[in-house]
Amino acid sequence: MTDAIEQVRQAFSERYGHAPTVVAVAPGRVNLIGEHTDYSGLPVLPIAIERRLFVAAAPREDEAVVRVASEQFETPAEVVRGVANAPVHAPWHRYVSGAVGQMEGIAPGMGADILVAGDLPAASGLSSSAALAVGLLAAMGAAWGEALDREVLVTRAIHADRASGAETGGMDQAAIVYAEAGHALRVDFEPPARRLVALPAGIAFVVANSGVEAPKGGAARDSYNERVVGARIAAAMLADQIGLDLTNPPRLGEIAGVDVVDILVDELPEKISPVEVSRTGAAGLEQLVQLTAARFDHMRKVPVRKLARHILSEAVRVDDAEAALREGDLAAFGKLLNASHESLRADFGCSTPELDALCKAMRAAGALGARLTGAGFGGYALAAVPPEQVEAVIAPAIAATGGPAFEVHASPGLEVV
Ligand code: GLA
C-alpha cells in the first residue's frame, strides 16, 4: 500500500504544484450479511476490503474553496465553503458538497486542494460513495489540524452520503471506519454497539459484478427509498397493533424482540401507501416520508408485509451467521447467505436476473453460499468460498456477466497518513 500512497502523493504534486500534507485511505466494504436492516436499527455484518480510495489533501489559507479532482472522473468539483447548493457537474460532486457542508464551522476560512485516486469501483454496491465521504472528511480534518473523532466522522459521513438523496443507514460508514483485518464487524444500532468477529480459516470471499450499475444517486435511489418508507410503515403499523406510544413511531429494530411481532407481520396489509397509513393514525405522513418527501409519491402503495418479513428474518440470519463463523460452521454460514439472497429476491425485491444468475453460477462452481451484497438493484454479488476453490468460482462468475470478479480479504478500516 505504501507504493500506492506514494503514487497518489506524486500525482497530487503534479496536479497542484505542491505536496499533500495528508492522505486518508478509506476502504470499500462488502457486507457479508444483514442487508437492508441498518435503517431499521437491526444488525449488519460487513468487512472492509483491500479496494480503496486514497484522498490526498493539502490546506489552502488563501481562499475558502475546496477543489477535488478524481482520477476516476473527469470534471473536478469545486465547493466554496459556506455557500449552499454548490454547482453539481457530475453525480459524485454531490458527495463532495455534502462532505464540505459537514465541515461547516470547522477551520472556517480554510480551503483545500484534494485528489482522489484508488481502485474502488463506483456505483457498484461496494460503498464507494461512503468511502469518498469518509475519506474527504478525514482528509479535510487532518489537513486543517482539526481531525474529527471517529464517532463524529461516522455520523457526519452518514449525513454527507445522504446528499445523494438516498436515506441510507449507517452500515457503510461504520465498516469503513472501524473494520479490522481478518475480521468481520458486527454493528448494532439499537442500542449502538460494535464487535469484531474473527473469520475462521477455511473461508475466502469472492465478489463479482453483475454488469448492471446501481448508482445511489440514480434509479436505485428511488427503489431504495421506497423500501425505507416501507420499513417505517411496517414499524408504525406493528407498534400501533402492540399498543405502543406513537408520538415517535419506533423503528422495526425497537420492536423486533416483541413476541407477537412475528405473527402480526403476517397480518400487515400486502400493500399500503403512506397516505393510507397516516389516515389510520399510526403515523404522520411527515414521519413516514421524511427526507424523501419531495421525491416520494405519497399515494404509492408499498409492499409492507414482504419488506418487513425480509428485514425481520434477515436480522435473525445475522445472529445465526455470526454464531456460525464463531463456531467455524462454514456450511451453515453458506446456507445463510443463500437464504439471505432468496429473501432479498422473493420478499424484498432488490435482486435482478443478472444477480440471481451470478449467485447460481458461483454456487454451482463450489461456493459455500452466494448473495447480492449492498443495496442491490445491480452491483456486486458475494460468494463465500473454500480457499482452494477461489479460481474455480471466479472463472464462471466472469463467464456469466463479463466481470470483473475477484477475491477480497477482510482488511483494515480508515487510515490517515
Ligand atoms: C446501501 C446503504 C446502507 C445499507 C445497504 C443495504 O449500501 O448505504 O446503509 O442500507 O444499502 O443493506
Short mmCIF file of C-alpha atoms and ligand atoms in Angstrom, two decimals:
data_model
loop_
_atom_site.label_atom_id
_atom_site.label_comp_id
_atom_site.label_asym_id
_atom_site.label_seq_id
_atom_site.Cartn_x
_atom_site.Cartn_y
_atom_site.Cartn_z
CA MET A 1 0.00 0.00 0.00
CA THR A 2 2.94 2.36 0.60
CA ASP A 3 3.60 2.34 -3.17
CA ALA A 4 0.03 3.33 -3.91
CA ILE A 5 0.22 6.16 -1.36
CA GLU A 6 3.48 7.36 -2.90
CA GLN A 7 1.86 7.37 -6.36
CA VAL A 8 -1.06 9.43 -5.11
CA ARG A 9 1.32 11.91 -3.48
CA GLN A 10 3.18 12.27 -6.77
CA ALA A 11 0.05 12.66 -8.86
CA PHE A 12 -1.14 15.28 -6.38
CA SER A 13 2.12 17.25 -6.63
CA GLU A 14 2.00 17.14 -10.44
CA ARG A 15 -1.55 18.44 -10.48
CA TYR A 16 -1.33 21.14 -7.84
CA GLY A 17 2.38 22.05 -7.86
CA HIS A 18 2.80 21.34 -4.16
CA ALA A 19 2.79 18.21 -1.98
CA PRO A 20 -0.19 16.93 0.02
CA THR A 21 0.06 17.14 3.79
CA VAL A 22 -2.16 14.13 4.41
CA VAL A 23 -3.53 11.04 2.68
CA ALA A 24 -6.69 9.38 4.03
CA VAL A 25 -7.05 5.74 2.99
CA ALA A 26 -10.72 4.72 3.01
CA PRO A 27 -11.54 1.11 2.07
CA GLY A 28 -14.64 -0.15 0.32
CA ARG A 29 -16.85 -2.58 2.19
CA VAL A 30 -18.55 -5.85 1.40
CA ASN A 31 -21.50 -6.77 3.55
CA LEU A 32 -21.38 -10.46 4.47
CA ILE A 33 -24.97 -10.50 5.70
CA GLY A 34 -27.60 -8.16 7.17
CA GLU A 35 -28.92 -6.44 4.06
CA HIS A 36 -31.42 -3.60 4.31
CA THR A 37 -31.51 -3.96 8.08
CA ASP A 38 -29.44 -0.95 9.19
CA TYR A 39 -32.04 1.77 8.63
CA SER A 40 -34.47 -0.25 10.73
CA GLY A 41 -31.94 -0.31 13.57
CA LEU A 42 -31.16 -4.00 13.00
CA PRO A 43 -27.65 -5.50 12.80
CA VAL A 44 -25.21 -5.93 9.91
CA LEU A 45 -22.01 -7.95 9.45
CA PRO A 46 -19.68 -6.32 6.89
CA ILE A 47 -15.94 -6.46 6.19
CA ALA A 48 -13.70 -3.74 4.75
CA ILE A 49 -11.81 -4.78 1.62
CA GLU A 50 -8.44 -4.01 0.05
CA ARG A 51 -10.05 -1.97 -2.75
CA ARG A 52 -9.69 1.59 -1.50
CA LEU A 53 -9.91 5.29 -2.15
CA PHE A 54 -6.86 7.43 -1.41
CA VAL A 55 -7.78 11.01 -0.59
CA ALA A 56 -4.72 13.26 -0.65
CA ALA A 57 -5.14 16.80 0.65
CA ALA A 58 -3.30 20.00 1.40
CA PRO A 59 -4.81 23.02 3.15
CA ARG A 60 -5.17 26.41 1.46
CA GLU A 61 -5.20 29.52 3.52
CA ASP A 62 -5.73 31.95 0.64
CA GLU A 63 -9.35 31.07 -0.16
CA ALA A 64 -12.14 29.07 1.45
CA VAL A 65 -12.61 26.83 -1.58
CA VAL A 66 -12.32 23.04 -1.62
CA ARG A 67 -11.17 21.69 -5.00
CA VAL A 68 -11.45 17.96 -5.53
CA ALA A 69 -10.05 16.20 -8.59
CA SER A 70 -10.58 12.48 -9.14
CA GLU A 71 -8.51 10.07 -11.18
CA GLN A 72 -11.69 8.15 -11.91
CA PHE A 73 -13.87 11.02 -13.10
CA GLU A 74 -13.10 13.87 -15.44
CA THR A 75 -14.67 17.04 -14.12
CA PRO A 76 -13.21 18.27 -10.81
CA ALA A 77 -15.52 19.54 -8.09
CA GLU A 78 -15.19 22.98 -6.61
CA VAL A 79 -17.08 23.92 -3.48
CA VAL A 80 -16.98 27.37 -1.91
CA ARG A 81 -17.28 26.89 1.84
CA GLY A 82 -20.34 28.32 3.49
CA VAL A 83 -22.25 28.65 0.21
CA ALA A 84 -25.22 26.31 -0.05
CA ASN A 85 -26.07 24.49 -3.29
CA ALA A 86 -22.62 24.22 -4.87
CA PRO A 87 -22.89 23.53 -8.61
CA VAL A 88 -23.08 19.83 -9.41
CA HIS A 89 -21.50 18.95 -12.76
CA ALA A 90 -21.27 15.22 -12.10
CA PRO A 91 -23.17 12.97 -9.67
CA TRP A 92 -20.16 12.45 -7.39
CA HIS A 93 -19.96 16.21 -6.80
CA ARG A 94 -22.98 15.84 -4.51
CA TYR A 95 -20.93 13.79 -2.09
CA VAL A 96 -18.16 16.38 -2.18
CA SER A 97 -20.51 19.24 -1.36
CA GLY A 98 -22.19 17.01 1.24
CA ALA A 99 -18.82 16.38 2.91
CA VAL A 100 -17.71 20.02 2.73
CA GLY A 101 -21.06 21.02 4.23
CA GLN A 102 -20.39 18.67 7.14
CA MET A 103 -17.18 20.62 7.91
CA GLU A 104 -19.16 23.84 8.48
CA GLY A 105 -17.77 25.67 11.48
CA ILE A 106 -14.51 23.67 11.44
CA ALA A 107 -11.47 25.74 10.46
CA PRO A 108 -13.65 28.41 8.84
CA GLY A 109 -11.92 30.37 6.10
CA MET A 110 -9.67 27.45 5.15
CA GLY A 111 -9.79 25.75 1.76
CA ALA A 112 -8.13 22.61 0.42
CA ASP A 113 -6.69 21.03 -2.69
CA ILE A 114 -7.69 17.38 -2.87
CA LEU A 115 -7.01 14.46 -5.20
CA VAL A 116 -8.97 11.20 -5.03
CA ALA A 117 -7.46 8.05 -6.51
CA GLY A 118 -7.84 4.33 -5.95
CA ASP A 119 -9.24 1.10 -7.28
CA LEU A 120 -12.68 1.01 -5.68
CA PRO A 121 -15.31 0.83 -8.44
CA ALA A 122 -18.15 3.38 -8.27
CA ALA A 123 -21.89 2.68 -8.33
CA SER A 124 -21.46 -1.00 -7.59
CA GLY A 125 -22.55 -1.70 -4.02
CA LEU A 126 -19.00 -1.72 -2.64
CA SER A 127 -19.57 1.61 -0.86
CA SER A 128 -17.52 3.94 -2.99
CA SER A 129 -19.72 6.89 -2.00
CA ALA A 130 -19.32 6.26 1.73
CA ALA A 131 -15.56 5.73 1.27
CA LEU A 132 -15.44 9.06 -0.56
CA ALA A 133 -17.33 10.87 2.19
CA VAL A 134 -15.27 9.28 4.99
CA GLY A 135 -12.00 9.92 3.11
CA LEU A 136 -12.87 13.55 2.37
CA LEU A 137 -13.91 14.31 5.95
CA ALA A 138 -10.83 12.60 7.42
CA ALA A 139 -8.52 14.34 4.94
CA MET A 140 -10.02 17.81 5.38
CA GLY A 141 -10.00 17.45 9.17
CA ALA A 142 -6.35 16.36 9.25
CA ALA A 143 -5.27 18.97 6.68
CA TRP A 144 -6.89 21.72 8.74
CA GLY A 145 -5.42 20.48 12.02
CA GLU A 146 -8.91 19.58 13.29
CA ALA A 147 -9.02 15.80 12.84
CA LEU A 148 -12.53 14.53 13.55
CA ASP A 149 -13.07 11.99 16.30
CA ARG A 150 -14.14 8.64 14.79
CA GLU A 151 -17.69 8.70 16.12
CA VAL A 152 -18.18 12.21 14.76
CA LEU A 153 -16.63 11.16 11.47
CA VAL A 154 -19.08 8.28 11.09
CA THR A 155 -22.09 10.47 11.87
CA ARG A 156 -21.03 13.26 9.54
CA ALA A 157 -20.17 10.83 6.75
CA ILE A 158 -23.68 9.35 7.02
CA HIS A 159 -25.15 12.83 6.53
CA ALA A 160 -22.76 13.57 3.65
CA ASP A 161 -23.72 10.30 1.94
CA ARG A 162 -27.40 11.22 2.14
CA ALA A 163 -26.63 14.14 -0.15
CA SER A 164 -27.38 11.65 -2.94
CA GLY A 165 -30.99 11.68 -1.78
CA ALA A 166 -30.98 8.04 -0.64
CA GLU A 167 -32.00 7.71 3.00
CA THR A 168 -29.24 5.26 3.77
CA GLY A 169 -28.43 3.68 7.13
CA GLY A 170 -25.09 3.65 8.92
CA MET A 171 -23.53 0.33 7.96
CA ASP A 172 -21.08 1.51 5.29
CA GLN A 173 -19.52 4.29 7.32
CA ALA A 174 -19.12 2.12 10.45
CA ALA A 175 -17.44 -0.63 8.41
CA ILE A 176 -15.14 1.80 6.64
CA VAL A 177 -14.03 3.48 9.86
CA TYR A 178 -13.93 0.57 12.33
CA ALA A 179 -13.16 -2.64 10.37
CA GLU A 180 -10.06 -4.67 11.13
CA ALA A 181 -8.04 -7.11 9.07
CA GLY A 182 -9.08 -10.75 9.36
CA HIS A 183 -12.38 -9.84 11.00
CA ALA A 184 -15.96 -9.09 10.15
CA LEU A 185 -17.52 -6.22 12.09
CA ARG A 186 -20.88 -6.78 13.68
CA VAL A 187 -22.64 -3.46 14.01
CA ASP A 188 -25.77 -2.95 16.11
CA PHE A 189 -27.77 0.23 16.02
CA GLU A 190 -30.42 -0.32 18.69
CA PRO A 191 -28.63 0.37 21.02
CA PRO A 192 -25.42 1.25 19.13
CA ALA A 193 -22.63 -1.32 19.60
CA ARG A 194 -19.87 -3.00 17.59
CA ARG A 195 -17.87 -6.17 17.94
CA LEU A 196 -15.25 -7.89 15.83
CA VAL A 197 -15.85 -11.44 14.63
CA ALA A 198 -12.67 -13.33 13.71
CA LEU A 199 -13.01 -15.05 10.35
CA PRO A 200 -12.18 -18.74 10.59
CA ALA A 201 -9.62 -20.42 8.35
CA GLY A 202 -11.25 -22.27 5.50
CA ILE A 203 -13.28 -19.39 4.17
CA ALA A 204 -12.44 -16.95 1.39
CA PHE A 205 -14.60 -14.31 -0.27
CA VAL A 206 -15.15 -13.58 -3.94
CA VAL A 207 -17.13 -10.62 -5.26
CA ALA A 208 -18.46 -10.47 -8.79
CA ASN A 209 -20.03 -7.66 -10.78
CA SER A 210 -23.50 -8.31 -12.19
CA GLY A 211 -22.83 -5.95 -15.09
CA VAL A 212 -25.67 -3.65 -14.02
CA GLU A 213 -24.74 -0.34 -12.44
CA ALA A 214 -26.72 0.71 -9.39
CA PRO A 215 -25.90 4.37 -8.79
CA LYS A 216 -27.24 5.54 -5.47
CA GLY A 217 -27.97 8.93 -6.97
CA GLY A 218 -29.97 7.40 -9.84
CA ALA A 219 -32.85 4.98 -10.34
CA ALA A 220 -31.67 2.74 -7.49
CA ARG A 221 -32.25 5.69 -5.14
CA ASP A 222 -36.00 5.73 -5.60
CA SER A 223 -36.26 1.97 -5.22
CA TYR A 224 -34.11 2.18 -2.09
CA ASN A 225 -36.16 4.99 -0.55
CA GLU A 226 -39.41 3.19 -1.27
CA ARG A 227 -38.14 0.35 0.89
CA VAL A 228 -37.04 2.70 3.65
CA VAL A 229 -40.55 4.16 3.69
CA GLY A 230 -41.99 0.63 3.65
CA ALA A 231 -39.91 -0.32 6.68
CA ARG A 232 -41.20 2.75 8.54
CA ILE A 233 -44.79 1.97 7.63
CA ALA A 234 -44.43 -1.61 8.86
CA ALA A 235 -42.86 -0.45 12.12
CA ALA A 236 -45.56 2.15 12.73
CA MET A 237 -48.41 -0.28 12.00
CA LEU A 238 -46.91 -3.02 14.17
CA ALA A 239 -46.30 -0.55 17.00
CA ASP A 240 -49.92 0.53 16.71
CA GLN A 241 -51.05 -3.11 16.97
CA ILE A 242 -48.92 -3.73 20.04
CA GLY A 243 -50.29 -0.57 21.63
CA LEU A 244 -47.05 1.45 21.81
CA ASP A 245 -46.97 5.22 22.12
CA LEU A 246 -46.91 6.54 18.57
CA THR A 247 -45.68 10.07 19.20
CA ASN A 248 -42.34 8.98 17.78
CA PRO A 249 -43.06 5.77 15.87
CA PRO A 250 -40.30 3.22 16.59
CA ARG A 251 -38.13 1.53 14.00
CA LEU A 252 -38.55 -2.18 13.35
CA GLY A 253 -35.42 -2.83 15.41
CA GLU A 254 -37.09 -1.48 18.52
CA ILE A 255 -39.98 -3.93 18.32
CA ALA A 256 -38.29 -6.92 16.67
CA GLY A 257 -37.87 -8.64 20.04
CA VAL A 258 -41.56 -8.46 20.97
CA ASP A 259 -43.02 -11.99 20.86
CA VAL A 260 -46.17 -11.33 18.87
CA VAL A 261 -44.41 -9.36 16.15
CA ASP A 262 -43.69 -12.41 14.02
CA ILE A 263 -47.39 -13.24 13.97
CA LEU A 264 -48.53 -9.67 13.43
CA VAL A 265 -46.24 -9.28 10.42
CA ASP A 266 -48.36 -11.77 8.52
CA GLU A 267 -51.39 -9.60 9.24
CA LEU A 268 -49.88 -6.46 7.76
CA PRO A 269 -51.58 -5.34 4.55
CA GLU A 270 -49.88 -6.67 1.45
CA LYS A 271 -49.59 -3.14 0.08
CA ILE A 272 -50.41 0.24 1.53
CA SER A 273 -49.50 3.84 0.76
CA PRO A 274 -48.12 6.42 3.21
CA VAL A 275 -51.32 8.45 2.83
CA GLU A 276 -53.49 5.48 3.80
CA VAL A 277 -51.31 4.78 6.84
CA SER A 278 -51.45 8.37 8.00
CA ARG A 279 -55.25 8.14 7.88
CA THR A 280 -55.15 5.19 10.29
CA GLY A 281 -53.37 7.43 12.79
CA ALA A 282 -50.41 5.05 13.18
CA ALA A 283 -48.01 7.73 11.97
CA GLY A 284 -48.00 11.15 10.34
CA LEU A 285 -47.13 11.48 6.69
CA GLU A 286 -44.05 13.54 7.52
CA GLN A 287 -42.73 10.88 9.87
CA LEU A 288 -43.08 8.26 7.17
CA VAL A 289 -41.51 10.03 4.24
CA GLN A 290 -39.03 12.40 5.95
CA LEU A 291 -36.14 13.25 3.62
CA THR A 292 -37.84 11.54 0.73
CA ALA A 293 -40.85 13.85 0.94
CA ALA A 294 -40.24 15.81 -2.23
CA ARG A 295 -39.48 12.72 -4.26
CA PHE A 296 -41.91 10.17 -2.96
CA ASP A 297 -45.40 9.70 -4.34
CA HIS A 298 -47.40 9.57 -1.11
CA MET A 299 -50.16 7.61 -2.81
CA ARG A 300 -47.79 4.90 -3.93
CA LYS A 301 -48.62 1.52 -2.44
CA VAL A 302 -45.65 -0.18 -0.83
CA PRO A 303 -45.45 -3.98 -0.25
CA VAL A 304 -45.00 -3.61 3.52
CA ARG A 305 -45.70 -7.20 4.55
CA LYS A 306 -42.97 -8.67 2.37
CA LEU A 307 -40.50 -5.92 3.19
CA ALA A 308 -40.99 -6.43 6.92
CA ARG A 309 -40.74 -10.19 6.53
CA HIS A 310 -37.34 -9.84 4.87
CA ILE A 311 -35.99 -7.31 7.35
CA LEU A 312 -37.02 -9.23 10.47
CA SER A 313 -35.82 -12.60 9.13
CA GLU A 314 -32.55 -11.09 7.93
CA ALA A 315 -31.80 -9.81 11.44
CA VAL A 316 -32.10 -13.37 12.76
CA ARG A 317 -29.78 -14.57 9.98
CA VAL A 318 -27.16 -12.06 11.11
CA ASP A 319 -27.18 -13.61 14.61
CA ASP A 320 -27.03 -17.10 13.13
CA ALA A 321 -24.24 -16.17 10.70
CA GLU A 322 -22.13 -14.64 13.46
CA ALA A 323 -22.59 -17.82 15.51
CA ALA A 324 -21.70 -19.99 12.50
CA LEU A 325 -18.47 -18.02 11.95
CA ARG A 326 -17.55 -18.24 15.63
CA GLU A 327 -18.16 -21.99 15.58
CA GLY A 328 -16.40 -22.43 12.24
CA ASP A 329 -19.56 -23.99 10.78
CA LEU A 330 -18.94 -22.82 7.23
CA ALA A 331 -21.64 -24.95 5.64
CA ALA A 332 -24.22 -23.28 7.90
CA PHE A 333 -22.77 -19.86 7.07
CA GLY A 334 -23.05 -20.57 3.34
CA LYS A 335 -26.68 -21.64 3.67
CA LEU A 336 -27.47 -18.40 5.47
CA LEU A 337 -26.01 -16.41 2.56
CA ASN A 338 -28.23 -18.34 0.17
CA ALA A 339 -31.27 -17.78 2.39
CA SER A 340 -30.48 -14.07 2.56
CA HIS A 341 -30.36 -13.85 -1.23
CA GLU A 342 -33.63 -15.72 -1.57
CA SER A 343 -35.31 -13.38 0.91
CA LEU A 344 -33.90 -10.31 -0.88
CA ARG A 345 -35.12 -11.69 -4.19
CA ALA A 346 -38.55 -13.01 -3.31
CA ASP A 347 -39.63 -10.76 -0.42
CA PHE A 348 -37.56 -7.61 -0.55
CA GLY A 349 -37.45 -7.38 -4.34
CA CYS A 350 -34.00 -5.84 -4.78
CA SER A 351 -32.32 -8.58 -6.82
CA THR A 352 -32.08 -8.68 -10.60
CA PRO A 353 -31.99 -11.60 -13.05
CA GLU A 354 -28.25 -10.92 -13.51
CA LEU A 355 -27.56 -11.12 -9.76
CA ASP A 356 -29.64 -14.31 -9.48
CA ALA A 357 -27.75 -15.92 -12.36
CA LEU A 358 -24.42 -14.86 -10.92
CA CYS A 359 -25.16 -16.35 -7.50
CA LYS A 360 -26.38 -19.54 -9.12
CA ALA A 361 -23.22 -19.82 -11.23
CA MET A 362 -20.96 -19.29 -8.22
CA ARG A 363 -22.84 -21.86 -6.12
CA ALA A 364 -22.63 -24.38 -8.95
CA ALA A 365 -18.87 -23.77 -9.13
CA GLY A 366 -18.36 -24.74 -5.49
CA ALA A 367 -19.22 -21.66 -3.42
CA LEU A 368 -20.50 -22.41 0.09
CA GLY A 369 -23.12 -19.73 -0.47
CA ALA A 370 -23.72 -16.59 -2.51
CA ARG A 371 -25.88 -13.50 -2.30
CA LEU A 372 -26.18 -9.99 -3.63
CA THR A 373 -24.27 -7.54 -1.45
CA GLY A 374 -25.06 -3.89 -0.79
CA ALA A 375 -28.31 -2.24 -1.75
CA GLY A 376 -28.91 -4.49 -4.77
CA PHE A 377 -30.79 -3.43 -7.94
CA GLY A 378 -27.50 -4.29 -9.69
CA GLY A 379 -23.94 -4.03 -8.47
CA TYR A 380 -21.99 -6.89 -6.92
CA ALA A 381 -22.69 -10.37 -5.57
CA LEU A 382 -20.63 -12.03 -2.85
CA ALA A 383 -19.67 -15.69 -2.54
CA ALA A 384 -18.14 -17.47 0.47
CA VAL A 385 -15.75 -19.98 -0.96
CA PRO A 386 -13.31 -22.63 0.32
CA PRO A 387 -9.87 -21.03 -0.33
CA GLU A 388 -8.85 -23.71 -2.81
CA GLN A 389 -11.99 -23.01 -4.89
CA VAL A 390 -11.42 -19.29 -5.39
CA GLU A 391 -10.22 -19.51 -9.00
CA ALA A 392 -12.86 -22.11 -9.82
CA VAL A 393 -15.58 -19.68 -8.68
CA ILE A 394 -14.12 -16.56 -10.32
CA ALA A 395 -14.00 -18.05 -13.83
CA PRO A 396 -17.73 -18.89 -14.17
CA ALA A 397 -18.66 -15.60 -12.50
CA ILE A 398 -16.79 -13.73 -15.23
CA ALA A 399 -18.31 -16.01 -17.86
CA ALA A 400 -21.81 -15.24 -16.52
CA THR A 401 -21.62 -11.43 -16.69
CA GLY A 402 -18.30 -10.35 -18.18
CA GLY A 403 -16.92 -9.49 -14.74
CA PRO A 404 -14.98 -8.19 -13.06
CA ALA A 405 -14.83 -10.81 -10.31
CA PHE A 406 -12.06 -11.04 -7.74
CA GLU A 407 -11.14 -12.28 -4.29
CA VAL A 408 -11.42 -9.83 -1.39
CA HIS A 409 -9.84 -10.05 2.07
CA ALA A 410 -11.11 -8.60 5.32
CA SER A 411 -8.93 -5.50 5.58
CA PRO A 412 -8.28 -2.65 8.00
CA GLY A 413 -10.58 0.36 8.17
CA LEU A 414 -9.67 4.02 7.67
CA GLU A 415 -6.06 5.07 7.99
CA VAL A 416 -4.77 8.61 7.85
CA VAL A 417 -1.10 9.02 6.94
C1 GLA B 1 -26.60 0.77 1.00
C2 GLA B 1 -26.73 1.74 2.17
C3 GLA B 1 -26.58 1.01 3.50
C4 GLA B 1 -27.48 -0.22 3.57
C5 GLA B 1 -27.35 -1.07 2.31
C6 GLA B 1 -28.32 -2.21 2.28
O1 GLA B 1 -25.30 0.29 0.93
O2 GLA B 1 -25.76 2.75 2.07
O3 GLA B 1 -26.83 1.89 4.56
O4 GLA B 1 -28.80 0.13 3.81
O5 GLA B 1 -27.52 -0.30 1.15
O6 GLA B 1 -28.05 -3.11 3.30
#
